[in-house]
Amino acid sequence: MADPRKLSINQATTRAQWSLEQAIKGYARHDVRGIAVWRDKFAECGKAKAAALLKDHGMRVTGLCRGGMFPGTDPAQRQAAIDDNKRAVDEAVAIGAECLALVVGGLPGASKNIGDARKQVRDGIAAMLPYARAAKMPVAIEPLHPMYAADRACVNTMGQALDLCDELGPGLGVAVDVYHVWWDPELERQIARAGRRILAFHICDWLVPTRDLLLDRGMMGDGVIDIAKIRGWVEAAGYRGFHEVEIFSAENWWKRDPDEVVKTCIARSIEFA
Ligand code: ZN
């Protein structure tokens, strides 16, 4: 059973209903001690106010979402992405985030060259990593399910993400999101390989059928992922951090009373995670 004191909620889970201020207050009201923050909501709230609200409510910030999106059609576009990732590092530092999560990006423009996109991702991370290291902000590559390879992330497995970590060195780790990696026959082995490089653990469920590639994630217990088993592997690898509920659900959870959503996250994470 997951420890309820280590529950975090990614604010994407209530993004349709709540601002950052409302999410911080709402999660705290239900005694949830962790939150992952999105940059658009952070910008809307303002840096000083966001930092003060998080501190006043004693929230651990389990991640800032997100950096990444490195591939570009020309050098100027790629440099703009690197600059934006540096700003994301600054924002993560401002709110004391435990890591900056990277959604690395897919194929630029009309490209059909996924190998080159992956090289651009490698080069982009290599270019921003010294800045993150200097700021002491850990950077978490989040491998995304291969259905997103074209438009969101061409790093699709834990093995691929860890190869980048091996190559690029300290300051870089992985975010393990069960939604993206549950299907991977290598998963147990790659989680063990990751060890202390696991910087975040994201939970939700894979619905059958899934009706939307992006916005139809399920609440824990409503789908086919053995979340508790994966959590066991992650903990066996040495991870002691929070488990972060992250649910994009346009037609279901985003339409519900957000207090009900939070209560359900708590109950389901105890039962199924
Ligand atoms: Zn995630």
PDB file of C-alpha atoms and ligand atoms in Angstrom:
ATOM      1  CA  MET A   1       0.000   0.000   0.000  1.00  0.00           C
ATOM      2  CA  ALA A   2       1.226   3.466  -0.878  1.00  0.00           C
ATOM      3  CA  ASP A   3       1.988   5.760   2.056  1.00  0.00           C
ATOM      4  CA  PRO A   4      -0.702   8.508   2.009  1.00  0.00           C
ATOM      5  CA  ARG A   5       1.791  10.936   3.571  1.00  0.00           C
ATOM      6  CA  LYS A   6       3.778  10.663   0.360  1.00  0.00           C
ATOM      7  CA  LEU A   7       0.925  11.513  -1.977  1.00  0.00           C
ATOM      8  CA  SER A   8       1.456  14.371  -4.377  1.00  0.00           C
ATOM      9  CA  ILE A   9      -1.025  15.617  -6.938  1.00  0.00           C
ATOM     10  CA  ASN A  10       0.126  16.977 -10.258  1.00  0.00           C
ATOM     11  CA  GLN A  11      -1.986  20.050 -10.769  1.00  0.00           C
ATOM     12  CA  ALA A  12      -2.837  18.861 -14.283  1.00  0.00           C
ATOM     13  CA  THR A  13      -5.269  16.564 -12.473  1.00  0.00           C
ATOM     14  CA  THR A  14      -7.448  19.577 -11.580  1.00  0.00           C
ATOM     15  CA  ARG A  15      -6.202  21.983 -14.246  1.00  0.00           C
ATOM     16  CA  ALA A  16      -9.639  22.632 -15.751  1.00  0.00           C
ATOM     17  CA  GLN A  17     -11.133  23.533 -12.377  1.00  0.00           C
ATOM     18  CA  TRP A  18      -8.412  25.176 -10.278  1.00  0.00           C
ATOM     19  CA  SER A  19      -5.778  27.900 -10.557  1.00  0.00           C
ATOM     20  CA  LEU A  20      -2.456  27.278  -8.823  1.00  0.00           C
ATOM     21  CA  GLU A  21      -3.643  29.126  -5.724  1.00  0.00           C
ATOM     22  CA  GLN A  22      -6.847  27.084  -5.596  1.00  0.00           C
ATOM     23  CA  ALA A  23      -4.936  23.845  -6.153  1.00  0.00           C
ATOM     24  CA  ILE A  24      -2.437  24.553  -3.362  1.00  0.00           C
ATOM     25  CA  LYS A  25      -5.237  25.436  -0.955  1.00  0.00           C
ATOM     26  CA  GLY A  26      -7.450  22.612  -2.157  1.00  0.00           C
ATOM     27  CA  TYR A  27      -4.810  19.890  -1.860  1.00  0.00           C
ATOM     28  CA  ALA A  28      -3.694  21.203   1.534  1.00  0.00           C
ATOM     29  CA  ARG A  29      -7.326  21.212   2.716  1.00  0.00           C
ATOM     30  CA  HIS A  30      -7.349  17.446   2.165  1.00  0.00           C
ATOM     31  CA  ASP A  31      -3.940  17.060   3.794  1.00  0.00           C
ATOM     32  CA  VAL A  32      -2.126  16.273   0.553  1.00  0.00           C
ATOM     33  CA  ARG A  33       1.469  17.379   1.139  1.00  0.00           C
ATOM     34  CA  GLY A  34       2.857  17.392  -2.394  1.00  0.00           C
ATOM     35  CA  ILE A  35       2.086  19.144  -5.642  1.00  0.00           C
ATOM     36  CA  ALA A  36       3.596  19.261  -9.109  1.00  0.00           C
ATOM     37  CA  VAL A  37       3.284  22.685 -10.695  1.00  0.00           C
ATOM     38  CA  TRP A  38       2.715  23.636 -14.347  1.00  0.00           C
ATOM     39  CA  ARG A  39       4.528  26.596 -15.796  1.00  0.00           C
ATOM     40  CA  ASP A  40       1.455  28.257 -17.334  1.00  0.00           C
ATOM     41  CA  LYS A  41      -0.355  28.155 -13.990  1.00  0.00           C
ATOM     42  CA  PHE A  42       2.793  29.357 -12.244  1.00  0.00           C
ATOM     43  CA  ALA A  43       3.055  32.332 -14.635  1.00  0.00           C
ATOM     44  CA  GLU A  44      -0.600  33.164 -14.103  1.00  0.00           C
ATOM     45  CA  CYS A  45      -0.123  33.164 -10.326  1.00  0.00           C
ATOM     46  CA  GLY A  46       3.171  35.070 -10.309  1.00  0.00           C
ATOM     47  CA  LYS A  47       6.495  33.926  -8.898  1.00  0.00           C
ATOM     48  CA  ALA A  48       6.444  35.610  -5.477  1.00  0.00           C
ATOM     49  CA  LYS A  49       2.854  34.675  -4.738  1.00  0.00           C
ATOM     50  CA  ALA A  50       3.319  31.072  -5.860  1.00  0.00           C
ATOM     51  CA  ALA A  51       6.430  30.640  -3.735  1.00  0.00           C
ATOM     52  CA  ALA A  52       4.710  32.167  -0.683  1.00  0.00           C
ATOM     53  CA  LEU A  53       1.571  30.026  -1.067  1.00  0.00           C
ATOM     54  CA  LEU A  54       3.599  26.835  -1.397  1.00  0.00           C
ATOM     55  CA  LYS A  55       5.659  27.707   1.670  1.00  0.00           C
ATOM     56  CA  ASP A  56       2.674  28.776   3.789  1.00  0.00           C
ATOM     57  CA  HIS A  57       0.897  25.515   3.059  1.00  0.00           C
ATOM     58  CA  GLY A  58       3.960  23.381   3.633  1.00  0.00           C
ATOM     59  CA  MET A  59       3.787  21.834   0.178  1.00  0.00           C
ATOM     60  CA  ARG A  60       6.588  19.739  -1.255  1.00  0.00           C
ATOM     61  CA  VAL A  61       6.923  20.533  -4.940  1.00  0.00           C
ATOM     62  CA  THR A  62       7.551  17.150  -6.534  1.00  0.00           C
ATOM     63  CA  GLY A  63       8.232  18.640  -9.927  1.00  0.00           C
ATOM     64  CA  LEU A  64       7.870  21.540 -12.320  1.00  0.00           C
ATOM     65  CA  CYS A  65       6.189  20.678 -15.632  1.00  0.00           C
ATOM     66  CA  ARG A  66       7.831  21.097 -17.923  1.00  0.00           C
ATOM     67  CA  GLY A  67      10.982  21.682 -19.882  1.00  0.00           C
ATOM     68  CA  GLY A  68      12.012  19.892 -23.047  1.00  0.00           C
ATOM     69  CA  MET A  69      10.699  20.294 -26.614  1.00  0.00           C
ATOM     70  CA  PHE A  70      14.273  20.486 -27.896  1.00  0.00           C
ATOM     71  CA  PRO A  71      14.024  19.588 -31.618  1.00  0.00           C
ATOM     72  CA  GLY A  72      13.618  22.491 -34.015  1.00  0.00           C
ATOM     73  CA  THR A  73      13.666  23.088 -37.750  1.00  0.00           C
ATOM     74  CA  ASP A  74      16.645  25.487 -37.560  1.00  0.00           C
ATOM     75  CA  PRO A  75      19.389  26.479 -35.107  1.00  0.00           C
ATOM     76  CA  ALA A  76      17.451  29.564 -33.909  1.00  0.00           C
ATOM     77  CA  GLN A  77      14.489  27.427 -32.920  1.00  0.00           C
ATOM     78  CA  ARG A  78      16.721  24.941 -31.121  1.00  0.00           C
ATOM     79  CA  GLN A  79      18.497  27.760 -29.275  1.00  0.00           C
ATOM     80  CA  ALA A  80      15.135  29.253 -28.262  1.00  0.00           C
ATOM     81  CA  ALA A  81      14.228  25.885 -26.745  1.00  0.00           C
ATOM     82  CA  ILE A  82      17.497  25.755 -24.791  1.00  0.00           C
ATOM     83  CA  ASP A  83      16.902  29.296 -23.500  1.00  0.00           C
ATOM     84  CA  ASP A  84      13.376  28.368 -22.481  1.00  0.00           C
ATOM     85  CA  ASN A  85      14.706  25.350 -20.589  1.00  0.00           C
ATOM     86  CA  LYS A  86      17.059  27.622 -18.674  1.00  0.00           C
ATOM     87  CA  ARG A  87      14.088  29.804 -17.697  1.00  0.00           C
ATOM     88  CA  ALA A  88      12.296  26.636 -16.580  1.00  0.00           C
ATOM     89  CA  VAL A  89      15.276  25.814 -14.343  1.00  0.00           C
ATOM     90  CA  ASP A  90      14.998  29.287 -12.772  1.00  0.00           C
ATOM     91  CA  GLU A  91      11.283  28.788 -12.172  1.00  0.00           C
ATOM     92  CA  ALA A  92      11.868  25.359 -10.635  1.00  0.00           C
ATOM     93  CA  VAL A  93      14.456  26.875  -8.293  1.00  0.00           C
ATOM     94  CA  ALA A  94      12.057  29.697  -7.348  1.00  0.00           C
ATOM     95  CA  ILE A  95       9.489  27.223  -6.017  1.00  0.00           C
ATOM     96  CA  GLY A  96      11.933  24.696  -4.589  1.00  0.00           C
ATOM     97  CA  ALA A  97      10.905  21.951  -6.997  1.00  0.00           C
ATOM     98  CA  GLU A  98      12.562  18.574  -6.508  1.00  0.00           C
ATOM     99  CA  CYS A  99      13.096  18.283 -10.253  1.00  0.00           C
ATOM    100  CA  LEU A 100      12.345  19.810 -13.616  1.00  0.00           C
ATOM    101  CA  ALA A 101      10.481  17.277 -15.745  1.00  0.00           C
ATOM    102  CA  LEU A 102      11.361  17.125 -19.435  1.00  0.00           C
ATOM    103  CA  VAL A 103       8.985  16.214 -22.215  1.00  0.00           C
ATOM    104  CA  VAL A 104      11.750  16.136 -24.759  1.00  0.00           C
ATOM    105  CA  GLY A 105       9.894  16.850 -28.013  1.00  0.00           C
ATOM    106  CA  GLY A 106       9.176  14.923 -31.215  1.00  0.00           C
ATOM    107  CA  LEU A 107       9.835  15.409 -34.908  1.00  0.00           C
ATOM    108  CA  PRO A 108      10.470  19.034 -35.903  1.00  0.00           C
ATOM    109  CA  GLY A 109       8.406  20.469 -38.767  1.00  0.00           C
ATOM    110  CA  ALA A 110       7.796  17.965 -41.544  1.00  0.00           C
ATOM    111  CA  SER A 111      10.765  15.797 -40.607  1.00  0.00           C
ATOM    112  CA  LYS A 112      10.581  12.012 -40.956  1.00  0.00           C
ATOM    113  CA  ASN A 113      13.977  11.544 -39.337  1.00  0.00           C
ATOM    114  CA  ILE A 114      13.367  10.292 -35.809  1.00  0.00           C
ATOM    115  CA  GLY A 115      17.042   9.440 -35.402  1.00  0.00           C
ATOM    116  CA  ASP A 116      17.952  13.054 -35.981  1.00  0.00           C
ATOM    117  CA  ALA A 117      15.195  14.239 -33.609  1.00  0.00           C
ATOM    118  CA  ARG A 118      16.698  12.013 -30.936  1.00  0.00           C
ATOM    119  CA  LYS A 119      20.132  13.494 -31.586  1.00  0.00           C
ATOM    120  CA  GLN A 120      18.673  16.994 -31.252  1.00  0.00           C
ATOM    121  CA  VAL A 121      17.170  15.984 -27.920  1.00  0.00           C
ATOM    122  CA  ARG A 122      20.528  14.712 -26.751  1.00  0.00           C
ATOM    123  CA  ASP A 123      22.240  17.916 -27.845  1.00  0.00           C
ATOM    124  CA  GLY A 124      19.551  20.091 -26.268  1.00  0.00           C
ATOM    125  CA  ILE A 125      19.824  18.369 -22.901  1.00  0.00           C
ATOM    126  CA  ALA A 126      23.621  18.539 -23.077  1.00  0.00           C
ATOM    127  CA  ALA A 127      23.352  22.300 -23.686  1.00  0.00           C
ATOM    128  CA  MET A 128      21.001  23.071 -20.780  1.00  0.00           C
ATOM    129  CA  LEU A 129      22.380  20.601 -18.246  1.00  0.00           C
ATOM    130  CA  PRO A 130      25.381  22.675 -17.051  1.00  0.00           C
ATOM    131  CA  TYR A 131      22.969  25.511 -16.228  1.00  0.00           C
ATOM    132  CA  ALA A 132      20.727  23.143 -14.235  1.00  0.00           C
ATOM    133  CA  ARG A 133      23.730  21.653 -12.450  1.00  0.00           C
ATOM    134  CA  ALA A 134      24.953  25.108 -11.443  1.00  0.00           C
ATOM    135  CA  ALA A 135      21.474  25.864 -10.072  1.00  0.00           C
ATOM    136  CA  LYS A 136      21.454  22.464  -8.310  1.00  0.00           C
ATOM    137  CA  MET A 137      18.191  21.598 -10.039  1.00  0.00           C
ATOM    138  CA  PRO A 138      17.865  17.910 -10.955  1.00  0.00           C
ATOM    139  CA  VAL A 139      16.516  17.322 -14.455  1.00  0.00           C
ATOM    140  CA  ALA A 140      14.194  14.367 -15.067  1.00  0.00           C
ATOM    141  CA  ILE A 141      13.767  12.916 -18.533  1.00  0.00           C
ATOM    142  CA  GLU A 142      10.261  11.537 -18.730  1.00  0.00           C
ATOM    143  CA  PRO A 143      10.043   8.809 -21.355  1.00  0.00           C
ATOM    144  CA  LEU A 144       6.626   9.029 -23.015  1.00  0.00           C
ATOM    145  CA  HIS A 145       4.530   6.223 -24.465  1.00  0.00           C
ATOM    146  CA  PRO A 146       5.546   5.606 -28.111  1.00  0.00           C
ATOM    147  CA  MET A 147       2.171   6.889 -29.346  1.00  0.00           C
ATOM    148  CA  TYR A 148       3.604  10.360 -28.635  1.00  0.00           C
ATOM    149  CA  ALA A 149       6.899   9.827 -30.490  1.00  0.00           C
ATOM    150  CA  ALA A 150       5.983  12.114 -33.397  1.00  0.00           C
ATOM    151  CA  ASP A 151       4.648  15.134 -31.584  1.00  0.00           C
ATOM    152  CA  ARG A 152       5.673  15.096 -27.932  1.00  0.00           C
ATOM    153  CA  ALA A 153       8.633  12.922 -27.053  1.00  0.00           C
ATOM    154  CA  CYS A 154      10.917  10.738 -29.117  1.00  0.00           C
ATOM    155  CA  VAL A 155      12.398   9.265 -25.922  1.00  0.00           C
ATOM    156  CA  ASN A 156       9.972   6.436 -25.350  1.00  0.00           C
ATOM    157  CA  THR A 157      11.480   3.901 -23.001  1.00  0.00           C
ATOM    158  CA  MET A 158      13.294   3.873 -19.696  1.00  0.00           C
ATOM    159  CA  GLY A 159      16.213   2.213 -21.468  1.00  0.00           C
ATOM    160  CA  GLN A 160      16.546   5.103 -23.918  1.00  0.00           C
ATOM    161  CA  ALA A 161      16.250   7.712 -21.149  1.00  0.00           C
ATOM    162  CA  LEU A 162      18.882   5.945 -19.048  1.00  0.00           C
ATOM    163  CA  ASP A 163      21.256   5.732 -22.006  1.00  0.00           C
ATOM    164  CA  LEU A 164      21.070   9.542 -22.140  1.00  0.00           C
ATOM    165  CA  CYS A 165      21.658   9.738 -18.377  1.00  0.00           C
ATOM    166  CA  ASP A 166      24.689   7.438 -18.704  1.00  0.00           C
ATOM    167  CA  GLU A 167      26.092   9.565 -21.494  1.00  0.00           C
ATOM    168  CA  LEU A 168      25.391  13.046 -20.135  1.00  0.00           C
ATOM    169  CA  GLY A 169      26.144  12.363 -16.501  1.00  0.00           C
ATOM    170  CA  PRO A 170      25.301  13.928 -13.138  1.00  0.00           C
ATOM    171  CA  GLY A 171      22.269  16.110 -12.600  1.00  0.00           C
ATOM    172  CA  LEU A 172      20.159  14.042 -14.954  1.00  0.00           C
ATOM    173  CA  GLY A 173      17.657  11.331 -14.015  1.00  0.00           C
ATOM    174  CA  VAL A 174      14.288   9.940 -15.000  1.00  0.00           C
ATOM    175  CA  ALA A 175      10.630  10.424 -14.144  1.00  0.00           C
ATOM    176  CA  VAL A 176       8.856   7.070 -14.099  1.00  0.00           C
ATOM    177  CA  ASP A 177       5.245   7.566 -15.192  1.00  0.00           C
ATOM    178  CA  VAL A 178       3.328   4.301 -15.125  1.00  0.00           C
ATOM    179  CA  TYR A 179       1.061   5.537 -17.944  1.00  0.00           C
ATOM    180  CA  HIS A 180       4.009   5.722 -20.314  1.00  0.00           C
ATOM    181  CA  VAL A 181       6.071   2.705 -19.357  1.00  0.00           C
ATOM    182  CA  TRP A 182       3.761   0.028 -17.927  1.00  0.00           C
ATOM    183  CA  TRP A 183       3.780  -2.000 -21.167  1.00  0.00           C
ATOM    184  CA  ASP A 184       7.582  -2.212 -21.472  1.00  0.00           C
ATOM    185  CA  PRO A 185       8.877  -5.809 -21.138  1.00  0.00           C
ATOM    186  CA  GLU A 186      12.180  -4.327 -19.921  1.00  0.00           C
ATOM    187  CA  LEU A 187      10.559  -2.201 -17.229  1.00  0.00           C
ATOM    188  CA  GLU A 188      11.600  -4.082 -14.097  1.00  0.00           C
ATOM    189  CA  ARG A 189      15.192  -4.369 -15.301  1.00  0.00           C
ATOM    190  CA  GLN A 190      15.410  -0.725 -16.355  1.00  0.00           C
ATOM    191  CA  ILE A 191      13.957   0.524 -13.060  1.00  0.00           C
ATOM    192  CA  ALA A 192      16.639  -1.454 -11.225  1.00  0.00           C
ATOM    193  CA  ARG A 193      19.239   0.020 -13.571  1.00  0.00           C
ATOM    194  CA  ALA A 194      17.956   3.526 -12.841  1.00  0.00           C
ATOM    195  CA  GLY A 195      18.473   3.168  -9.089  1.00  0.00           C
ATOM    196  CA  ARG A 196      18.842   6.542  -7.403  1.00  0.00           C
ATOM    197  CA  ARG A 197      18.401   8.305 -10.712  1.00  0.00           C
ATOM    198  CA  ILE A 198      14.620   7.973 -10.339  1.00  0.00           C
ATOM    199  CA  LEU A 199      13.605  11.556  -9.550  1.00  0.00           C
ATOM    200  CA  ALA A 200       9.818  11.254  -9.716  1.00  0.00           C
ATOM    201  CA  PHE A 201       7.116   8.583  -9.797  1.00  0.00           C
ATOM    202  CA  HIS A 202       3.862   9.421 -11.571  1.00  0.00           C
ATOM    203  CA  ILE A 203       0.688   7.379 -11.245  1.00  0.00           C
ATOM    204  CA  CYS A 204      -2.672   7.068 -12.995  1.00  0.00           C
ATOM    205  CA  ASP A 205      -4.239   4.235 -14.998  1.00  0.00           C
ATOM    206  CA  TRP A 206      -4.553   3.026 -18.581  1.00  0.00           C
ATOM    207  CA  LEU A 207      -8.191   2.782 -19.585  1.00  0.00           C
ATOM    208  CA  VAL A 208      -9.507   0.133 -21.977  1.00  0.00           C
ATOM    209  CA  PRO A 209     -10.597   1.432 -24.361  1.00  0.00           C
ATOM    210  CA  THR A 210      -8.647   4.700 -24.359  1.00  0.00           C
ATOM    211  CA  ARG A 211     -10.744   7.232 -26.273  1.00  0.00           C
ATOM    212  CA  ASP A 212      -8.263  10.097 -26.569  1.00  0.00           C
ATOM    213  CA  LEU A 213      -4.497   9.804 -26.930  1.00  0.00           C
ATOM    214  CA  LEU A 214      -3.804  12.721 -24.586  1.00  0.00           C
ATOM    215  CA  LEU A 215      -6.778  13.519 -22.411  1.00  0.00           C
ATOM    216  CA  ASP A 216      -8.263  10.185 -21.390  1.00  0.00           C
ATOM    217  CA  ARG A 217      -6.083   8.982 -18.552  1.00  0.00           C
ATOM    218  CA  GLY A 218      -7.770   6.920 -15.877  1.00  0.00           C
ATOM    219  CA  MET A 219      -7.945   7.147 -12.101  1.00  0.00           C
ATOM    220  CA  MET A 220      -5.916   4.486 -10.307  1.00  0.00           C
ATOM    221  CA  GLY A 221      -7.958   1.280 -10.190  1.00  0.00           C
ATOM    222  CA  ASP A 222     -10.051   2.030 -13.301  1.00  0.00           C
ATOM    223  CA  GLY A 223      -7.589   0.512 -15.783  1.00  0.00           C
ATOM    224  CA  VAL A 224      -5.074  -2.258 -16.389  1.00  0.00           C
ATOM    225  CA  ILE A 225      -1.818  -1.059 -14.793  1.00  0.00           C
ATOM    226  CA  ASP A 226      -0.502  -2.970 -11.786  1.00  0.00           C
ATOM    227  CA  ILE A 227       0.635   0.229 -10.105  1.00  0.00           C
ATOM    228  CA  ALA A 228       1.533  -1.372  -6.775  1.00  0.00           C
ATOM    229  CA  LYS A 229       3.873  -3.800  -8.501  1.00  0.00           C
ATOM    230  CA  ILE A 230       5.681  -1.012 -10.345  1.00  0.00           C
ATOM    231  CA  ARG A 231       5.868   1.035  -7.125  1.00  0.00           C
ATOM    232  CA  GLY A 232       7.502  -1.981  -5.488  1.00  0.00           C
ATOM    233  CA  TRP A 233      10.187  -2.037  -8.190  1.00  0.00           C
ATOM    234  CA  VAL A 234      10.742   1.711  -7.891  1.00  0.00           C
ATOM    235  CA  GLU A 235      11.136   1.468  -4.114  1.00  0.00           C
ATOM    236  CA  ALA A 236      13.410  -1.551  -4.438  1.00  0.00           C
ATOM    237  CA  ALA A 237      15.618   0.637  -6.652  1.00  0.00           C
ATOM    238  CA  GLY A 238      15.960   3.081  -3.757  1.00  0.00           C
ATOM    239  CA  TYR A 239      13.279   5.669  -4.539  1.00  0.00           C
ATOM    240  CA  ARG A 240      11.893   7.231  -1.361  1.00  0.00           C
ATOM    241  CA  GLY A 241      10.058  10.220  -2.817  1.00  0.00           C
ATOM    242  CA  PHE A 242       6.409  11.002  -3.352  1.00  0.00           C
ATOM    243  CA  HIS A 243       3.986   9.248  -5.678  1.00  0.00           C
ATOM    244  CA  GLU A 244       2.415  11.884  -7.864  1.00  0.00           C
ATOM    245  CA  VAL A 245      -1.065  11.480  -9.306  1.00  0.00           C
ATOM    246  CA  GLU A 246      -1.155  12.894 -12.839  1.00  0.00           C
ATOM    247  CA  ILE A 247      -4.447  12.585 -14.704  1.00  0.00           C
ATOM    248  CA  PHE A 248      -5.385  14.390 -17.903  1.00  0.00           C
ATOM    249  CA  SER A 249      -9.072  13.646 -18.308  1.00  0.00           C
ATOM    250  CA  ALA A 250     -11.104  16.118 -20.355  1.00  0.00           C
ATOM    251  CA  GLU A 251     -14.357  14.178 -20.367  1.00  0.00           C
ATOM    252  CA  ASN A 252     -14.370  12.796 -16.849  1.00  0.00           C
ATOM    253  CA  TRP A 253     -12.197  14.040 -13.970  1.00  0.00           C
ATOM    254  CA  TRP A 254     -11.847  17.581 -15.336  1.00  0.00           C
ATOM    255  CA  LYS A 255     -15.630  17.870 -15.297  1.00  0.00           C
ATOM    256  CA  ARG A 256     -16.046  16.827 -11.678  1.00  0.00           C
ATOM    257  CA  ASP A 257     -16.047  18.742  -8.425  1.00  0.00           C
ATOM    258  CA  PRO A 258     -12.298  19.153  -7.734  1.00  0.00           C
ATOM    259  CA  ASP A 259     -12.689  18.335  -4.040  1.00  0.00           C
ATOM    260  CA  GLU A 260     -14.232  15.025  -5.074  1.00  0.00           C
ATOM    261  CA  VAL A 261     -11.306  14.462  -7.462  1.00  0.00           C
ATOM    262  CA  VAL A 262      -8.783  15.026  -4.656  1.00  0.00           C
ATOM    263  CA  LYS A 263     -10.644  12.731  -2.267  1.00  0.00           C
ATOM    264  CA  THR A 264     -10.754  10.048  -4.957  1.00  0.00           C
ATOM    265  CA  CYS A 265      -7.004  10.441  -5.640  1.00  0.00           C
ATOM    266  CA  ILE A 266      -6.303   9.852  -1.948  1.00  0.00           C
ATOM    267  CA  ALA A 267      -8.601   6.837  -1.603  1.00  0.00           C
ATOM    268  CA  ARG A 268      -7.491   5.199  -4.866  1.00  0.00           C
ATOM    269  CA  SER A 269      -3.797   5.731  -4.261  1.00  0.00           C
ATOM    270  CA  ILE A 270      -4.151   3.963  -0.914  1.00  0.00           C
ATOM    271  CA  GLU A 271      -6.125   1.109  -2.460  1.00  0.00           C
ATOM    272  CA  PHE A 272      -4.375   0.626  -5.799  1.00  0.00           C
ATOM    273  CA  ALA A 273      -0.955   2.192  -5.613  1.00  0.00           C
TER     274      ALA A 273
HETATM  275 ZN    ZN B   1       4.082  12.150 -15.924  1.00  0.00          ZN
END
